[in-house]
Amino acid sequence: MQNVPEEWREEQRAGGGGEVDAKPWEGREALFQINTVNSKQDMDRGKENGETGVKERRKENVEMMNEGGKGTDKESLMMELTRLVQKTVKESSWWERRGIDITILVLAFLLLPPAFLLLGSSQILVFVLGMVLMGVSHAVISIKGTHLASHGSLSESPAWAEFWAVFFIEVCGSFTARAGVTGHIKMHHAHTNVIGLGDSSTWKIPCLPRSVYLFIAPLAIPIITPLVALGQLKDHSVSQALRTVLMVFLGFYSQHWLLMHVSGFQCPYSSLLCMLLCRAMFSIPYIHVNIFQHIGLSMFSPTRRPKRIYQMTHGVLNLPRNPLLDWTFGHSLINCHVEHHLFPFLSDNMCLKRELLDKQAEMVRTMTAAENAINKLQVNTVSIENSVTEVREVIENQFTVLQAAVERAKREVTEILEGEEKQALRQADGIKVHLEQRCTELKKTQAQVEKLSKNKNDVDFLQEYSEWKKDCSDITLPGVYIGLMDRLNSFSREIVTSTQELCELLLSNYIETLKETCKNDMMGIKTTVHEIIAAKQNMDVPDPKTRDDFLKYANPVSFDADTAHKFLRLTEENRKVTNTTPWQHPYLDVPERFESWRQVLATESFYVGRHYFEVDVSGEGTYVGLTYKSIDRKGPESNSCITGNDFSWCLQWNGRSFSAWHGDVETPLSVDKFTRIGVYVDYSRGLLAFYGVDDVVGMTLIHKYKAEFLEPLYPAFWLSKKENVVVLVEPGEPLTLKSPSPPKIPLNTDVAPRNRFTVTLVVEQ
C-alpha cells in the first residue's frame, strides 16, 4: 500500500479525492491509475472546447472497444494495461523505480545554488542563464517531486512519506498536501484551468489564440495555484489549514529571502517579480491524465508506433509541434505516469495487443457480417421459394388459359369440319334425288323407244316417232365428281401447318423470350452477397504481377473426402489423392460423391474477392479447374465432368501440351511446358486465369476466362488415368518437379516410379 497517512487514505477510499485509484500499489507501482469517469468528463469538456481531434480519437477508441466483442470493453482493457504496468514496474530494478527519480530531484536541488548566484550577476546573459536554471529546477521539483510525494513513492516509511508530501506539495508546490494525496489531480487544476485545455477548462476565453494559453497564460500559474489550494482548505481541519498556509508562505518567503540575500536583489518587488517569472517559466500545460487512457489503444499501431510518450502528447490535445514543448510538456506527462525506461516495453506490448485487438475486431465484424449474410440468405431462400410458388401458380393459370384456348380452337375447328360434312352430305343427297328422277325418266323413255321399235307399220312408226321426237326430253345426265378426299387432305394439311406454326410461336414466345429475360440481371432470379471489402480486396488494388503478389491471396486447403470417387485414395490428412484404378475404397455412399467420373473437389470454396492456388503437374490426362458445387455427381453424361458443362473451367495436361476446357469445348494452347500451374480467380470481376510458374521466368499467362460467376467456386480435379497423383502443398513451396510429364521407367528396375501431381491451393480470406 502507499506510504501515506491512514486518515488521508480513509478519506480517499470514502470518495474525498478527485481521482479514483482503481488498484493502488507500492512505490512507483502507484503511478498508473484508471479514471473512467474523468475520461468521460474529459470527452465532454473536449467537445465543449472544440477539441475535435481528442473527441474523434476517443470516439474511435469507444467504437473499437464496442466492436471488440464481449469481455473487451474499455475498462477491462485498461485493467489489463494496469496489470502490465504493475508487472513491468515490479520487475524493474531499484535504480529504475527510485534511482532515476531521486537522481533527477537531487540534480534539480543542486542547480539551485548556482542559479541563485547567477541571478546576482549584472550581465544579461548570465542573469538569463540563472533564470533558466531556476525555472528548470522549480519545474522539476514542483512537478516530479509533488507527484511522487502524492503517491508516497519517495519512502517506504509513512512518516517520511508524509514529510515529503508536505515538503514537495506545500512548500515547493504551494498546494495542500492532504488534497494532493487524496486526489492529486487537484494539484494540477490550476495549470489546466489557466491554459484552457484538458480536465477542467472553465476559464478559457474562446476569442484568444492558443499561443496565449500556451505561453502567456502560464505566467499566472504561481498566483492561481495557491488560490486553488485555499479553496481546498474548507475541507481541512484548523490545524491542517494553518500548517498548509504556513508551509506555502514558507516556500514563497524562503525563495524571496534567498533572492534578496544570496542573489543580491535590492528591491523586494523585483525579487517578487523574478520569483514569479521563475515559477511560471516552465509552467507549460501539465495535464494529469492516464496517458494510455486518454490517447487510447488507437495510438499503438505497428505501422506508426511512437518511440516516446512525449511524441504522443500533442496528438492527445492537438497541440502545435514545438521542440521545447515536446520535451517539457511531454516529460511532465512521463513524470506523471510512465518513465522512459518503461515506455518502450509497454509500447511494444500494447502495439501487439492493439494488433491482436484489431484482428479480433476484424474477425468479429467478419463473423457478424457472415451471420447476417446467412440470415439474409435464409430469408432470401424462403422469399425465392415463395416467389417461385407464386410464379408457378401464374404459369399453371396461364397454361390453363392456354389449354382452354386450345380446346376452344379444337371445338371451332371441329365445328367447321362438321359443317362442311353436313353441307357435303346435303349436296350428295340432292344430287342423288336428281339422278334418281332422271333415271326414272330415262326408263320411261327407254320403254317408249322399245315400244316404238316394235311397230312394223312404217306409216304408224313414222307418225309415232314424230310424236315421240316432239315430246322427247333431254336424256343427258350431269357429270358427278367426288373431290371430298382432296378437300379433306387440304383441310388436314392446313391443320398440321397451323399447329406447327403455333408450336414454334409458343416456344419462341415462352422459352426463348424467358431465356433472354433471365439473362438480364435486372429480371433473372439471382442471389448476390456483397463483399466486406478489406484493403487488399479493394477494386482499386492493382492486379498481381509477381508470384509474391499472387501469394498474398493464398491459404492452404484440403480435399473433401465426401466427394472423392471410389477409385481415388486420400492420404496425408486429405492433402494427397491418387488414382488407384481398379482398386476401390470403402467410402460411404453419400449424395456428394462422384460415381462415374474420377473426380474430387476441395473442401474450401472461393466466393467474393481474389483467390489463388498452385498446382504441380505430373502425369498425362490430369485436369485442374474450378466448378460449382451444384455439379452432378452421379450421372455418366459429360455435364457431370469438369470439362463438359457451362459452369466449369479447367486446364488439361495431356503429356505434350496444355488445353483449356469449358462447355465441352477444347481449346488447344501453344505454350511452354511448366511444372507448376497457378490458378488466379478475381470473383468480383469475373476473371479466371491460368499461369505458368517458374523460378526464373516468373509468372506466364497460359489462358484466361472472362465469365459471370453465380455460385461459389470449388477447386476441382479429374484424375483420368491410373497412377495420377495430386498433392496439395503449402503456399510458396519451392518447385520440385523438372517436367510435367512422368519420368520414363528404367528397364532394369522392378519398381515403377510414382507420378506426382502436386497442388498448392491458396485462398484469400
Short mmCIF file of C-alpha atoms in Angstrom, two decimals, residues 345-652:
data_model
loop_
_atom_site.label_atom_id
_atom_site.label_comp_id
_atom_site.label_asym_id
_atom_site.label_seq_id
_atom_site.Cartn_x
_atom_site.Cartn_y
_atom_site.Cartn_z
CA PHE A 345 8.44 -2.12 -23.31
CA LEU A 346 4.85 -1.05 -22.74
CA SER A 347 4.67 0.43 -26.23
CA ASP A 348 5.83 -2.81 -27.83
CA ASN A 349 3.37 -4.86 -25.81
CA MET A 350 0.47 -2.53 -26.42
CA CYS A 351 1.24 -2.46 -30.14
CA LEU A 352 0.97 -6.22 -30.19
CA LYS A 353 -2.20 -6.11 -28.12
CA ARG A 354 -3.61 -3.46 -30.45
CA GLU A 355 -2.78 -5.62 -33.43
CA LEU A 356 -4.47 -8.61 -31.81
CA LEU A 357 -7.43 -6.43 -30.90
CA ASP A 358 -7.70 -5.22 -34.49
CA LYS A 359 -7.59 -8.80 -35.72
CA GLN A 360 -10.19 -9.81 -33.15
CA ALA A 361 -12.43 -6.89 -34.07
CA GLU A 362 -12.00 -7.70 -37.75
CA MET A 363 -12.90 -11.33 -37.12
CA VAL A 364 -15.92 -10.28 -35.07
CA ARG A 365 -17.04 -7.94 -37.84
CA THR A 366 -16.49 -10.66 -40.43
CA MET A 367 -18.37 -13.27 -38.39
CA THR A 368 -21.18 -10.83 -37.73
CA ALA A 369 -21.40 -9.98 -41.41
CA ALA A 370 -21.31 -13.68 -42.28
CA GLU A 371 -24.09 -14.44 -39.79
CA ASN A 372 -26.13 -11.57 -41.18
CA ALA A 373 -25.48 -12.84 -44.69
CA ILE A 374 -26.56 -16.35 -43.66
CA ASN A 375 -29.74 -14.97 -42.11
CA LYS A 376 -30.40 -12.92 -45.21
CA LEU A 377 -29.76 -15.96 -47.38
CA GLN A 378 -32.21 -17.98 -45.30
CA VAL A 379 -34.78 -15.23 -45.65
CA ASN A 380 -33.87 -14.96 -49.31
CA THR A 381 -34.32 -18.70 -49.75
CA VAL A 382 -37.81 -18.54 -48.28
CA SER A 383 -38.54 -15.49 -50.41
CA ILE A 384 -37.31 -17.29 -53.53
CA GLU A 385 -39.44 -20.33 -52.72
CA ASN A 386 -42.50 -18.15 -52.14
CA SER A 387 -41.85 -16.12 -55.28
CA VAL A 388 -41.30 -19.24 -57.37
CA THR A 389 -44.52 -20.70 -55.95
CA GLU A 390 -46.36 -17.56 -57.00
CA VAL A 391 -44.81 -17.68 -60.47
CA ARG A 392 -45.64 -21.38 -60.69
CA GLU A 393 -49.27 -20.55 -59.92
CA VAL A 394 -49.18 -17.91 -62.65
CA ILE A 395 -47.75 -20.50 -65.05
CA GLU A 396 -50.43 -23.01 -64.12
CA ASN A 397 -53.15 -20.39 -64.54
CA GLN A 398 -51.80 -19.13 -67.84
CA PHE A 399 -51.30 -22.58 -69.28
CA THR A 400 -54.80 -23.46 -68.10
CA VAL A 401 -55.99 -20.44 -70.06
CA LEU A 402 -53.84 -21.56 -72.98
CA GLN A 403 -55.23 -25.08 -72.72
CA ALA A 404 -58.77 -23.67 -72.67
CA ALA A 405 -57.94 -21.64 -75.78
CA VAL A 406 -56.62 -24.79 -77.47
CA GLU A 407 -59.78 -26.67 -76.52
CA ARG A 408 -61.89 -23.80 -77.83
CA ALA A 409 -59.92 -23.75 -81.09
CA LYS A 410 -60.35 -27.53 -81.31
CA ARG A 411 -64.10 -27.20 -80.90
CA GLU A 412 -64.30 -24.46 -83.52
CA VAL A 413 -62.19 -26.42 -86.00
CA THR A 414 -64.32 -29.49 -85.34
CA GLU A 415 -67.47 -27.43 -85.88
CA ILE A 416 -66.07 -26.17 -89.17
CA LEU A 417 -65.29 -29.72 -90.21
CA GLU A 418 -68.75 -30.91 -89.18
CA GLY A 419 -70.39 -28.01 -91.05
CA GLU A 420 -68.50 -28.90 -94.18
CA GLU A 421 -69.50 -32.51 -93.64
CA LYS A 422 -73.22 -31.63 -93.37
CA GLN A 423 -73.04 -29.41 -96.40
CA ALA A 424 -71.34 -32.15 -98.41
CA LEU A 425 -73.94 -34.69 -97.28
CA ARG A 426 -76.83 -32.38 -98.25
CA GLN A 427 -75.24 -31.78 -101.60
CA ALA A 428 -74.80 -35.50 -102.17
CA ASP A 429 -78.42 -36.19 -101.17
CA GLY A 430 -79.73 -33.53 -103.61
CA ILE A 431 -77.68 -34.88 -106.47
CA LYS A 432 -78.82 -38.39 -105.64
CA VAL A 433 -82.53 -37.39 -105.79
CA HIS A 434 -81.97 -35.57 -109.06
CA LEU A 435 -80.22 -38.56 -110.57
CA GLU A 436 -82.95 -40.91 -109.40
CA GLN A 437 -85.56 -38.70 -111.09
CA ARG A 438 -83.56 -38.60 -114.29
CA CYS A 439 -83.10 -42.33 -114.08
CA THR A 440 -86.91 -42.82 -113.86
CA GLU A 441 -87.48 -40.54 -116.81
CA LEU A 442 -84.87 -42.39 -118.80
CA LYS A 443 -86.52 -45.69 -118.01
CA LYS A 444 -89.84 -44.32 -119.34
CA THR A 445 -88.13 -43.04 -122.46
CA GLN A 446 -86.41 -46.37 -122.89
CA ALA A 447 -89.78 -48.16 -122.69
CA GLN A 448 -91.25 -45.82 -125.32
CA VAL A 449 -88.29 -46.42 -127.58
CA GLU A 450 -88.62 -50.17 -127.20
CA LYS A 451 -92.37 -49.96 -127.98
CA LEU A 452 -91.69 -47.75 -130.99
CA SER A 453 -89.06 -50.07 -132.29
CA LYS A 454 -91.53 -52.99 -132.30
CA ASN A 455 -94.03 -51.15 -134.60
CA LYS A 456 -93.79 -52.76 -138.05
CA ASN A 457 -96.09 -50.34 -139.86
CA ASP A 458 -93.94 -47.76 -141.43
CA VAL A 459 -96.64 -45.11 -141.51
CA ASP A 460 -97.51 -45.64 -137.89
CA PHE A 461 -93.81 -45.84 -136.99
CA LEU A 462 -93.09 -42.52 -138.63
CA GLN A 463 -96.14 -40.90 -137.06
CA GLU A 464 -95.29 -42.24 -133.56
CA TYR A 465 -91.59 -41.40 -133.96
CA SER A 466 -92.51 -37.84 -134.92
CA GLU A 467 -94.69 -37.51 -131.82
CA TRP A 468 -92.03 -39.16 -129.61
CA LYS A 469 -89.35 -36.92 -131.04
CA LYS A 470 -91.51 -33.93 -130.38
CA ASP A 471 -92.18 -34.95 -126.77
CA CYS A 472 -88.72 -36.48 -126.02
CA SER A 473 -86.79 -34.77 -123.20
CA ASP A 474 -83.06 -34.40 -122.72
CA ILE A 475 -81.56 -37.78 -121.97
CA THR A 476 -78.12 -36.46 -120.89
CA LEU A 477 -77.00 -36.80 -117.23
CA PRO A 478 -74.80 -34.29 -115.27
CA GLY A 479 -71.26 -35.41 -114.56
CA VAL A 480 -70.60 -36.33 -110.90
CA TYR A 481 -67.06 -35.65 -109.41
CA ILE A 482 -66.42 -36.65 -105.82
CA GLY A 483 -63.45 -34.48 -104.56
CA LEU A 484 -64.10 -34.93 -100.84
CA MET A 485 -60.78 -36.66 -100.10
CA ASP A 486 -58.80 -33.89 -101.74
CA ARG A 487 -60.65 -31.27 -99.73
CA LEU A 488 -60.15 -33.26 -96.52
CA ASN A 489 -56.44 -33.67 -97.22
CA SER A 490 -56.14 -29.94 -97.79
CA PHE A 491 -58.01 -29.32 -94.55
CA SER A 492 -55.66 -31.68 -92.71
CA ARG A 493 -52.60 -30.00 -94.17
CA GLU A 494 -53.84 -26.63 -93.03
CA ILE A 495 -54.44 -28.01 -89.54
CA VAL A 496 -50.96 -29.55 -89.37
CA THR A 497 -49.26 -26.43 -90.72
CA SER A 498 -51.12 -24.14 -88.35
CA THR A 499 -50.32 -26.43 -85.43
CA GLN A 500 -46.63 -26.41 -86.24
CA GLU A 501 -46.59 -22.64 -86.56
CA LEU A 502 -48.39 -22.28 -83.24
CA CYS A 503 -45.94 -24.65 -81.52
CA GLU A 504 -42.98 -22.74 -82.89
CA LEU A 505 -44.57 -19.47 -81.87
CA LEU A 506 -45.32 -20.92 -78.45
CA LEU A 507 -41.71 -21.98 -77.96
CA SER A 508 -40.34 -18.67 -79.18
CA ASN A 509 -42.74 -16.63 -77.05
CA TYR A 510 -42.23 -18.65 -73.88
CA ILE A 511 -38.90 -20.44 -73.89
CA GLU A 512 -36.68 -18.15 -75.94
CA THR A 513 -38.14 -14.94 -74.56
CA LEU A 514 -37.85 -16.18 -70.98
CA LYS A 515 -34.27 -17.27 -71.55
CA GLU A 516 -33.35 -13.85 -72.86
CA THR A 517 -35.18 -12.25 -69.96
CA CYS A 518 -33.36 -14.39 -67.39
CA LYS A 519 -30.03 -13.43 -68.91
CA ASN A 520 -30.83 -9.88 -67.95
CA ASP A 521 -29.54 -9.21 -64.40
CA MET A 522 -32.49 -6.98 -63.69
CA MET A 523 -35.07 -9.67 -64.40
CA GLY A 524 -33.46 -13.01 -63.59
CA ILE A 525 -33.65 -14.84 -60.28
CA LYS A 526 -30.27 -14.11 -58.75
CA THR A 527 -28.75 -14.03 -55.26
CA THR A 528 -25.81 -11.73 -54.60
CA VAL A 529 -23.77 -11.43 -51.40
CA HIS A 530 -21.90 -8.16 -51.30
CA GLU A 531 -18.27 -8.21 -50.23
CA ILE A 532 -16.96 -6.98 -46.93
CA ILE A 533 -14.10 -5.19 -48.55
CA ALA A 534 -10.72 -5.29 -46.98
CA ALA A 535 -7.83 -3.19 -48.12
CA LYS A 536 -6.29 -5.88 -50.30
CA GLN A 537 -9.68 -6.74 -51.81
CA ASN A 538 -10.48 -3.22 -52.94
CA MET A 539 -11.25 -2.81 -56.62
CA ASP A 540 -8.60 -0.08 -56.79
CA VAL A 541 -5.84 -2.52 -55.84
CA PRO A 542 -3.78 -3.33 -58.96
CA ASP A 543 -3.76 -6.82 -60.39
CA PRO A 544 -0.97 -9.05 -59.08
CA LYS A 545 2.05 -9.43 -61.32
CA THR A 546 4.76 -11.26 -59.43
CA ARG A 547 4.45 -14.56 -57.62
CA ASP A 548 4.70 -12.78 -54.29
CA ASP A 549 1.74 -10.63 -55.34
CA PHE A 550 -0.30 -13.74 -56.12
CA LEU A 551 0.71 -15.47 -52.89
CA LYS A 552 -0.84 -12.60 -50.93
CA TYR A 553 -4.20 -14.21 -51.71
CA ALA A 554 -3.16 -17.68 -50.56
CA ASN A 555 -4.18 -20.15 -47.86
CA PRO A 556 -3.86 -23.95 -47.90
CA VAL A 557 -6.97 -26.11 -48.40
CA SER A 558 -7.72 -29.83 -48.36
CA PHE A 559 -9.70 -32.37 -50.35
CA ASP A 560 -13.32 -33.09 -49.50
CA ALA A 561 -13.41 -36.81 -48.70
CA ASP A 562 -17.18 -36.94 -49.27
CA THR A 563 -16.72 -36.04 -52.95
CA ALA A 564 -13.86 -38.39 -53.88
CA HIS A 565 -14.59 -41.14 -56.43
CA LYS A 566 -14.28 -44.70 -55.13
CA PHE A 567 -11.12 -45.21 -57.22
CA LEU A 568 -9.39 -42.20 -55.62
CA ARG A 569 -7.40 -42.70 -52.41
CA LEU A 570 -6.91 -39.79 -49.99
CA THR A 571 -3.85 -39.73 -47.72
CA GLU A 572 -1.69 -37.30 -45.76
CA GLU A 573 -4.62 -35.73 -43.93
CA ASN A 574 -6.66 -35.38 -47.13
CA ARG A 575 -3.88 -33.45 -48.83
CA LYS A 576 -2.93 -36.15 -51.35
CA VAL A 577 -5.13 -38.03 -53.82
CA THR A 578 -4.12 -40.98 -56.01
CA ASN A 579 -5.97 -42.78 -58.81
CA THR A 580 -5.81 -46.44 -57.74
CA THR A 581 -7.90 -47.95 -60.56
CA PRO A 582 -9.08 -50.74 -60.44
CA TRP A 583 -8.81 -50.82 -56.64
CA GLN A 584 -11.87 -49.39 -54.93
CA HIS A 585 -12.06 -47.87 -51.48
CA PRO A 586 -14.83 -48.43 -48.93
CA TYR A 587 -16.24 -44.93 -48.95
CA LEU A 588 -19.70 -44.22 -47.64
CA ASP A 589 -22.40 -43.80 -50.24
CA VAL A 590 -23.29 -40.13 -49.90
CA PRO A 591 -25.03 -37.83 -52.39
CA GLU A 592 -21.92 -35.66 -52.75
CA ARG A 593 -19.67 -38.43 -54.06
CA PHE A 594 -18.81 -38.73 -57.77
CA GLU A 595 -19.84 -42.10 -59.17
CA SER A 596 -18.87 -42.11 -62.86
CA TRP A 597 -16.05 -39.60 -63.20
CA ARG A 598 -12.83 -39.96 -61.17
CA GLN A 599 -13.09 -36.50 -59.70
CA VAL A 600 -12.73 -34.83 -56.31
CA LEU A 601 -13.49 -31.34 -55.02
CA ALA A 602 -11.77 -29.23 -52.39
CA THR A 603 -13.46 -28.51 -49.08
CA GLU A 604 -12.96 -24.75 -49.31
CA SER A 605 -14.72 -22.53 -51.81
CA PHE A 606 -13.89 -19.23 -53.50
CA TYR A 607 -16.52 -16.51 -53.28
CA VAL A 608 -16.12 -12.73 -53.40
CA GLY A 609 -12.66 -11.30 -53.77
CA ARG A 610 -9.37 -12.64 -55.07
CA HIS A 611 -8.07 -16.19 -54.69
CA TYR A 612 -5.08 -18.14 -55.93
CA PHE A 613 -3.76 -21.70 -55.84
CA GLU A 614 -0.88 -23.52 -57.46
CA VAL A 615 -0.60 -26.99 -58.94
CA ASP A 616 2.48 -29.11 -59.61
CA VAL A 617 1.56 -31.26 -62.62
CA SER A 618 2.94 -34.73 -63.29
CA GLY A 619 1.32 -37.35 -65.50
CA GLU A 620 -0.91 -37.38 -68.55
CA GLY A 621 -4.61 -36.73 -68.52
CA THR A 622 -4.68 -34.62 -65.39
CA TYR A 623 -7.23 -31.81 -65.12
CA VAL A 624 -7.25 -28.89 -62.69
CA GLY A 625 -10.00 -26.31 -62.57
CA LEU A 626 -12.96 -24.85 -60.75
CA THR A 627 -16.65 -25.66 -60.74
CA TYR A 628 -19.89 -25.05 -58.89
CA LYS A 629 -20.99 -27.22 -56.01
CA SER A 630 -24.17 -27.97 -57.97
CA ILE A 631 -22.28 -30.13 -60.49
CA ASP A 632 -23.98 -33.51 -60.99
CA ARG A 633 -22.22 -36.27 -59.05
CA LYS A 634 -23.97 -39.44 -60.24
CA GLY A 635 -24.55 -39.28 -63.98
CA PRO A 636 -22.20 -40.59 -66.69
CA GLU A 637 -23.04 -37.72 -69.02
CA SER A 638 -20.43 -35.15 -69.97
CA ASN A 639 -22.12 -32.44 -67.92
CA SER A 640 -21.01 -34.34 -64.79
CA CYS A 641 -17.37 -33.78 -65.78
CA ILE A 642 -15.50 -30.54 -65.21
CA THR A 643 -14.78 -30.36 -68.95
CA GLY A 644 -18.33 -30.76 -70.20
CA ASN A 645 -20.58 -28.10 -68.69
CA ASP A 646 -21.02 -24.34 -68.74
CA PHE A 647 -20.15 -23.81 -65.08
CA SER A 648 -16.72 -25.48 -65.00
CA TRP A 649 -13.39 -24.14 -66.20
CA CYS A 650 -10.29 -26.32 -66.25
CA LEU A 651 -6.84 -26.84 -67.70
CA GLN A 652 -5.60 -30.21 -69.02
#
